[in-house]
Short mmCIF file of C-alpha atoms in Angstrom, two decimals:
data_model
loop_
_atom_site.label_atom_id
_atom_site.label_comp_id
_atom_site.label_asym_id
_atom_site.label_seq_id
_atom_site.Cartn_x
_atom_site.Cartn_y
_atom_site.Cartn_z
CA MET A 1 -36.89 -7.93 -10.44
CA MET A 2 -38.04 -11.49 -9.72
CA LYS A 3 -35.95 -12.86 -12.56
CA ARG A 4 -32.87 -11.10 -11.18
CA ARG A 5 -33.50 -12.43 -7.67
CA SER A 6 -33.98 -15.93 -9.07
CA PHE A 7 -30.67 -15.68 -10.94
CA ILE A 8 -28.80 -14.51 -7.84
CA LYS A 9 -30.34 -17.29 -5.73
CA LYS A 10 -29.48 -19.97 -8.30
CA GLY A 11 -26.00 -18.51 -8.73
CA THR A 12 -25.34 -18.60 -5.00
CA THR A 13 -26.47 -22.23 -4.84
CA VAL A 14 -24.18 -23.18 -7.71
CA ALA A 15 -21.28 -21.33 -6.10
CA SER A 16 -21.85 -23.24 -2.87
CA LEU A 17 -21.94 -26.59 -4.64
CA LEU A 18 -18.73 -25.82 -6.53
CA GLY A 19 -16.97 -24.42 -3.46
CA LEU A 20 -16.76 -20.96 -4.98
CA SER A 21 -17.42 -17.60 -3.36
CA THR A 22 -20.31 -15.54 -4.68
CA SER A 23 -17.76 -12.93 -5.74
CA THR A 24 -15.91 -15.59 -7.74
CA LEU A 25 -19.13 -16.60 -9.46
CA HIS A 26 -19.86 -12.94 -10.18
CA ALA A 27 -16.39 -12.52 -11.70
CA ILE A 28 -16.93 -15.60 -13.88
CA ASN A 29 -20.27 -14.24 -15.06
CA LEU A 30 -18.71 -10.86 -15.86
CA THR A 31 -15.77 -12.49 -17.60
CA SER A 32 -18.10 -14.25 -20.02
CA LYS A 33 -19.38 -10.82 -21.04
CA ASP A 34 -16.38 -8.51 -20.68
CA LYS A 35 -12.74 -9.36 -21.33
CA ASN A 36 -11.68 -6.49 -19.01
CA THR A 37 -12.62 -8.56 -15.96
CA ALA A 38 -10.88 -11.75 -17.07
CA THR A 39 -8.20 -13.21 -14.80
CA HIS A 40 -4.77 -11.84 -15.71
CA ASN A 41 -1.28 -13.07 -14.91
CA TYR A 42 0.40 -9.89 -13.68
CA LYS A 43 4.20 -9.81 -13.72
CA MET A 44 4.33 -7.84 -10.46
CA ASN A 45 2.65 -7.98 -7.07
CA PHE A 46 0.17 -5.13 -7.41
CA ALA A 47 -1.88 -4.59 -4.25
CA PRO A 48 -5.40 -3.13 -4.42
CA HIS A 49 -7.23 -1.95 -1.30
CA LEU A 50 -10.77 -2.27 0.02
CA GLY A 51 -13.28 -0.19 -1.90
CA MET A 52 -11.35 -0.24 -5.16
CA PHE A 53 -13.68 -2.90 -6.63
CA LYS A 54 -16.73 -2.49 -4.39
CA HIS A 55 -19.14 -2.08 -7.32
CA HIS A 56 -18.16 -5.49 -8.63
CA ALA A 57 -17.56 -7.35 -5.38
CA GLY A 58 -19.88 -5.63 -2.89
CA LYS A 59 -19.08 -4.19 0.52
CA ASP A 60 -17.97 -7.35 2.31
CA PRO A 61 -14.14 -7.35 2.79
CA ILE A 62 -13.87 -11.10 2.21
CA ASP A 63 -15.79 -10.89 -1.05
CA GLN A 64 -13.57 -8.01 -2.12
CA LEU A 65 -10.41 -10.00 -1.39
CA ASN A 66 -11.75 -12.94 -3.36
CA PHE A 67 -12.62 -10.69 -6.27
CA MET A 68 -9.09 -9.24 -6.29
CA ALA A 69 -7.69 -12.77 -6.43
CA ASP A 70 -10.16 -13.70 -9.17
CA LEU A 71 -8.78 -10.82 -11.24
CA GLY A 72 -5.23 -12.09 -10.79
CA PHE A 73 -3.94 -9.65 -8.19
CA THR A 74 -1.45 -11.35 -5.86
CA ALA A 75 -1.16 -8.76 -3.07
CA TYR A 76 -3.32 -6.49 -0.92
CA GLU A 77 -2.63 -3.45 1.25
CA ASP A 78 -4.74 -1.91 3.96
CA ASN A 79 -3.71 1.31 5.71
CA GLY A 80 -6.49 0.83 8.24
CA MET A 81 -5.92 -2.85 9.04
CA LYS A 82 -4.81 -2.05 12.59
CA LYS A 83 -8.23 -0.51 13.34
CA ARG A 84 -10.21 -3.54 12.20
CA THR A 85 -11.56 -6.05 14.70
CA VAL A 86 -9.42 -9.06 15.57
CA GLU A 87 -12.17 -11.30 14.18
CA LEU A 88 -12.11 -9.54 10.81
CA GLN A 89 -8.30 -9.47 10.73
CA GLU A 90 -8.26 -13.24 11.23
CA LYS A 91 -10.88 -13.84 8.54
CA MET A 92 -9.03 -11.65 6.09
CA SER A 93 -5.77 -13.39 6.91
CA GLN A 94 -7.31 -16.81 6.31
CA THR A 95 -8.71 -15.65 2.98
CA MET A 96 -5.36 -14.22 1.88
CA VAL A 97 -3.58 -17.45 2.75
CA LYS A 98 -6.20 -19.50 0.89
CA ARG A 99 -6.05 -17.27 -2.19
CA ASN A 100 -2.24 -16.80 -2.23
CA ILE A 101 -2.47 -13.06 -1.57
CA THR A 102 0.54 -11.34 0.01
CA MET A 103 -0.35 -8.84 2.71
CA GLY A 104 1.19 -5.43 2.09
CA VAL A 105 1.51 -2.46 4.42
CA PHE A 106 -0.74 -1.07 7.09
CA VAL A 107 -0.11 2.15 9.06
CA ALA A 108 1.77 1.27 12.24
CA HIS A 109 1.10 4.29 14.44
CA LYS A 110 -0.95 7.41 14.91
CA ILE A 111 0.48 10.10 12.64
CA ASP A 112 0.56 13.66 13.89
CA TRP A 113 -0.01 15.83 10.84
CA LYS A 114 0.20 19.25 12.53
CA THR A 115 2.55 19.16 15.51
CA PRO A 116 6.08 17.73 15.95
CA SER A 117 6.24 14.08 16.98
CA LEU A 118 9.34 11.97 16.39
CA THR A 119 11.23 15.11 15.40
CA SER A 120 10.71 16.63 18.85
CA GLY A 121 12.93 14.21 20.73
CA LYS A 122 10.46 14.14 23.61
CA ILE A 123 10.67 10.88 25.53
CA ASN A 124 6.93 10.54 26.14
CA ILE A 125 6.22 10.87 22.40
CA ARG A 126 8.96 8.37 21.60
CA ASN A 127 7.60 5.88 24.12
CA LYS A 128 4.09 6.18 22.71
CA PHE A 129 5.44 5.51 19.22
CA LEU A 130 7.36 2.47 20.42
CA SER A 131 4.21 1.22 22.14
CA ASP A 132 2.35 1.57 18.84
CA ILE A 133 5.09 -0.41 17.12
CA LYS A 134 4.76 -3.24 19.66
CA GLU A 135 0.99 -3.33 19.06
CA SER A 136 1.60 -3.40 15.33
CA VAL A 137 3.83 -6.45 15.68
CA GLU A 138 0.86 -8.40 17.01
CA VAL A 139 -1.37 -7.22 14.16
CA ALA A 140 1.33 -7.99 11.60
CA LYS A 141 1.72 -11.53 12.93
CA ARG A 142 -2.04 -12.00 12.82
CA VAL A 143 -2.36 -10.97 9.16
CA ASN A 144 1.05 -12.24 7.95
CA ALA A 145 2.29 -8.72 7.19
CA LYS A 146 6.02 -8.13 6.64
CA TRP A 147 5.85 -4.34 6.14
CA ILE A 148 4.35 -1.53 8.23
CA THR A 149 4.21 2.15 7.28
CA VAL A 150 5.88 4.79 9.43
CA VAL A 151 5.73 8.59 8.99
CA PRO A 152 8.00 10.58 11.36
CA GLY A 153 5.54 13.48 11.47
CA HIS A 154 5.65 17.26 11.32
CA VAL A 155 8.80 19.36 11.46
CA ASP A 156 9.75 21.08 14.70
CA LEU A 157 10.26 24.73 13.77
CA LYS A 158 12.02 25.40 17.06
CA GLN A 159 14.84 22.96 16.36
CA ASP A 160 17.60 22.79 13.80
CA ILE A 161 16.88 20.15 11.15
CA ASN A 162 19.98 18.20 12.14
CA TYR A 163 18.81 17.79 15.73
CA GLN A 164 15.43 16.65 14.43
CA THR A 165 17.12 14.11 12.20
CA ALA A 166 19.12 12.78 15.14
CA HIS A 167 15.93 12.39 17.20
CA VAL A 168 14.19 10.51 14.39
CA ILE A 169 17.14 8.20 13.84
CA GLU A 170 17.39 7.32 17.53
CA THR A 171 13.68 6.53 17.74
CA LEU A 172 13.81 4.38 14.60
CA LYS A 173 16.82 2.47 15.96
CA GLN A 174 14.81 1.58 19.04
CA ALA A 175 11.82 0.60 16.92
CA SER A 176 14.05 -1.59 14.75
CA SER A 177 15.21 -3.53 17.77
CA ILE A 178 11.55 -4.36 18.45
CA LEU A 179 10.86 -5.41 14.85
CA GLU A 180 14.01 -7.32 13.93
CA PRO A 181 13.25 -10.50 15.92
CA HIS A 182 9.93 -10.81 14.05
CA GLY A 183 11.27 -10.18 10.56
CA ILE A 184 9.04 -7.13 10.14
CA THR A 185 10.17 -4.03 8.26
CA MET A 186 8.92 -0.51 8.90
CA VAL A 187 8.96 1.41 5.66
CA LEU A 188 9.47 5.17 5.87
CA GLU A 189 7.25 7.14 3.53
CA PRO A 190 8.43 10.53 2.25
CA LEU A 191 5.40 12.76 1.59
CA ASN A 192 5.13 15.62 -0.89
CA PHE A 193 4.93 19.26 0.19
CA TYR A 194 1.77 19.96 -1.79
CA ASN A 195 -0.56 17.42 -0.16
CA HIS A 196 1.23 17.22 3.19
CA PRO A 197 2.88 20.57 3.93
CA GLY A 198 5.21 20.66 6.90
CA GLN A 199 6.07 16.98 7.07
CA PHE A 200 9.64 16.24 8.13
CA LEU A 201 10.26 13.40 5.69
CA SER A 202 9.73 14.51 2.10
CA ASP A 203 12.66 13.43 -0.10
CA SER A 204 14.00 10.05 -1.15
CA PRO A 205 17.65 11.08 -0.48
CA GLN A 206 16.61 12.14 3.03
CA ALA A 207 14.93 8.76 3.63
CA TYR A 208 18.01 7.04 2.25
CA GLN A 209 20.29 8.92 4.66
CA ILE A 210 18.11 8.02 7.63
CA CYS A 211 17.90 4.33 6.70
CA LYS A 212 21.68 4.18 6.30
CA ALA A 213 22.08 5.74 9.74
CA VAL A 214 19.61 3.38 11.40
CA ASN A 215 21.38 0.50 9.64
CA SER A 216 18.74 -2.17 10.17
CA PRO A 217 16.87 -4.61 7.90
CA SER A 218 13.75 -3.44 9.76
CA CYS A 219 14.03 0.18 8.57
CA LYS A 220 13.69 0.76 4.83
CA ILE A 221 12.05 3.12 2.32
CA LEU A 222 8.50 3.14 1.03
CA PHE A 223 9.00 4.83 -2.35
CA ASP A 224 5.62 6.33 -3.21
CA ILE A 225 5.90 7.20 -6.90
CA TYR A 226 3.04 9.70 -6.72
CA HIS A 227 4.56 11.66 -3.83
CA GLN A 228 8.04 11.64 -5.32
CA GLN A 229 6.86 12.78 -8.74
CA ILE A 230 5.50 15.93 -7.06
CA GLN A 231 8.33 16.37 -4.60
CA GLU A 232 11.39 15.72 -6.72
CA GLY A 233 10.63 14.09 -10.07
CA ASN A 234 13.61 12.39 -11.72
CA LEU A 235 11.94 9.15 -10.71
CA ILE A 236 14.02 6.39 -12.27
CA PRO A 237 17.40 7.95 -11.31
CA ASN A 238 16.19 8.45 -7.73
CA ILE A 239 14.88 4.89 -7.59
CA ASN A 240 18.32 3.70 -8.72
CA LYS A 241 20.18 5.81 -6.17
CA THR A 242 18.02 4.62 -3.25
CA TRP A 243 17.49 1.08 -4.54
CA ASP A 244 19.31 -0.84 -1.81
CA GLU A 245 17.10 0.77 0.86
CA ILE A 246 13.74 0.44 -0.93
CA ALA A 247 11.50 -2.32 0.40
CA TYR A 248 8.11 -1.24 -0.93
CA PHE A 249 6.54 0.89 -3.66
CA GLN A 250 3.21 2.69 -3.87
CA ILE A 251 1.46 3.89 -7.00
CA GLY A 252 -0.63 6.87 -8.06
CA ASP A 253 -0.58 9.04 -11.15
CA ASN A 254 -0.19 12.81 -11.05
CA PRO A 255 -2.17 15.01 -11.12
CA GLY A 256 -5.20 13.45 -9.47
CA ARG A 257 -3.69 10.50 -7.58
CA ASN A 258 -5.63 7.98 -9.64
CA GLU A 259 -4.70 4.88 -11.61
CA PRO A 260 -1.78 4.79 -14.07
CA THR A 261 -2.44 6.31 -17.54
CA THR A 262 -4.57 9.13 -16.07
CA GLY A 263 -1.69 11.57 -15.53
CA GLU A 264 1.83 12.48 -16.56
CA ILE A 265 3.82 9.55 -15.17
CA ASN A 266 5.07 6.94 -17.65
CA TYR A 267 4.17 3.95 -15.51
CA LYS A 268 4.88 1.38 -18.19
CA ASN A 269 8.54 2.42 -18.26
CA ILE A 270 8.73 2.66 -14.48
CA PHE A 271 7.16 -0.77 -13.91
CA LYS A 272 9.46 -2.27 -16.54
CA HIS A 273 12.47 -0.69 -14.85
CA ILE A 274 11.52 -1.92 -11.37
CA HIS A 275 10.73 -5.39 -12.74
CA ASN A 276 14.03 -5.61 -14.64
CA LYS A 277 15.95 -4.67 -11.49
CA GLY A 278 14.52 -7.81 -9.90
CA PHE A 279 12.01 -6.35 -7.46
CA LYS A 280 9.85 -9.16 -6.04
CA GLY A 281 8.00 -7.18 -3.39
CA VAL A 282 4.64 -5.42 -3.28
CA LEU A 283 3.51 -2.34 -5.20
CA GLY A 284 0.58 -0.81 -3.38
CA MET A 285 -2.21 0.71 -5.47
CA GLU A 286 -2.65 3.67 -3.10
CA HIS A 287 -4.80 5.78 -5.38
CA GLY A 288 -8.38 6.53 -6.25
CA ASN A 289 -10.56 5.56 -9.20
CA SER A 290 -10.65 8.25 -11.87
CA ILE A 291 -14.17 7.19 -12.90
CA ASP A 292 -17.03 6.23 -10.58
CA GLY A 293 -18.84 2.90 -10.58
CA ILE A 294 -18.33 -0.26 -12.61
CA ALA A 295 -16.77 1.67 -15.49
CA GLY A 296 -14.11 3.10 -13.21
CA GLU A 297 -13.19 -0.31 -11.85
CA LYS A 298 -12.85 -1.71 -15.35
CA ALA A 299 -10.66 1.28 -16.21
CA ILE A 300 -8.30 0.39 -13.36
CA ILE A 301 -8.02 -3.22 -14.51
CA LYS A 302 -7.36 -2.08 -18.08
CA ALA A 303 -4.71 0.40 -16.93
CA TYR A 304 -2.73 -2.19 -14.98
CA LYS A 305 -2.89 -4.70 -17.80
CA GLU A 306 -1.59 -2.09 -20.24
CA THR A 307 1.18 -0.65 -18.06
CA SER A 308 2.51 -4.06 -16.99
CA ASN A 309 2.55 -5.40 -20.55
CA PHE A 310 6.25 -5.19 -21.39
#
């Protein structure tokens, strides 16, 4: 135990002298022993999230961001960023700027999973949503985010689907007018029926129709490959058909919603296709680790190296 403490103390001192974070030093030490943790030049902007590499980097968000950068990841997403303290948001933003990490999405509003929200057409619900969007603008500016996630909410069983669609479109038009001056894009996320039964927005063609109707650079599609594999399959053709309205991708294999190579989705072909179409945006790693601990984190790194090697 004393030898280990002595090593950590000496390592921290060396890191300080060299201007490195302790997580960077830890990554260097691991790299000398395991090629899986070596820095990699990814062809695409894959975005891990907090907790994905906690066994390597520790619990501190700044150390985790540094470790992601040490591995070669160039983006980061954080669904819960809006709930973090302003102080932590600012620290994370400074770290991302320093390490050349692009900030991906965070959830822009409170999502109602069980009762109608934007589909209802109720003015008080619309106004609350628009208030959430205004708050999200301030968070986005603080953390240099260009995309925020929006989910229209549960279906309204008492209204025809076409009326619901009209209500959603009108609300999103008003939200777009708030976002456009700031160059921020809300990305609409269709959700599959199996994990999120009763949600209004479930299909990529439906999202495409809504974005065309809103007709704003601030209203685009978040194409979550995991959700759409369950909901509709036919992934590459649907990506092609909705391409001009897609601003963001998210990743997860099926079944299990874990890293690529753990399920049925041919992510190597999908990544190659998206890359060859010229996508320069962020692909959020919104999935779990199929294996616990250090081994699971190494498995994620290995999976992304393999599937992006084309």
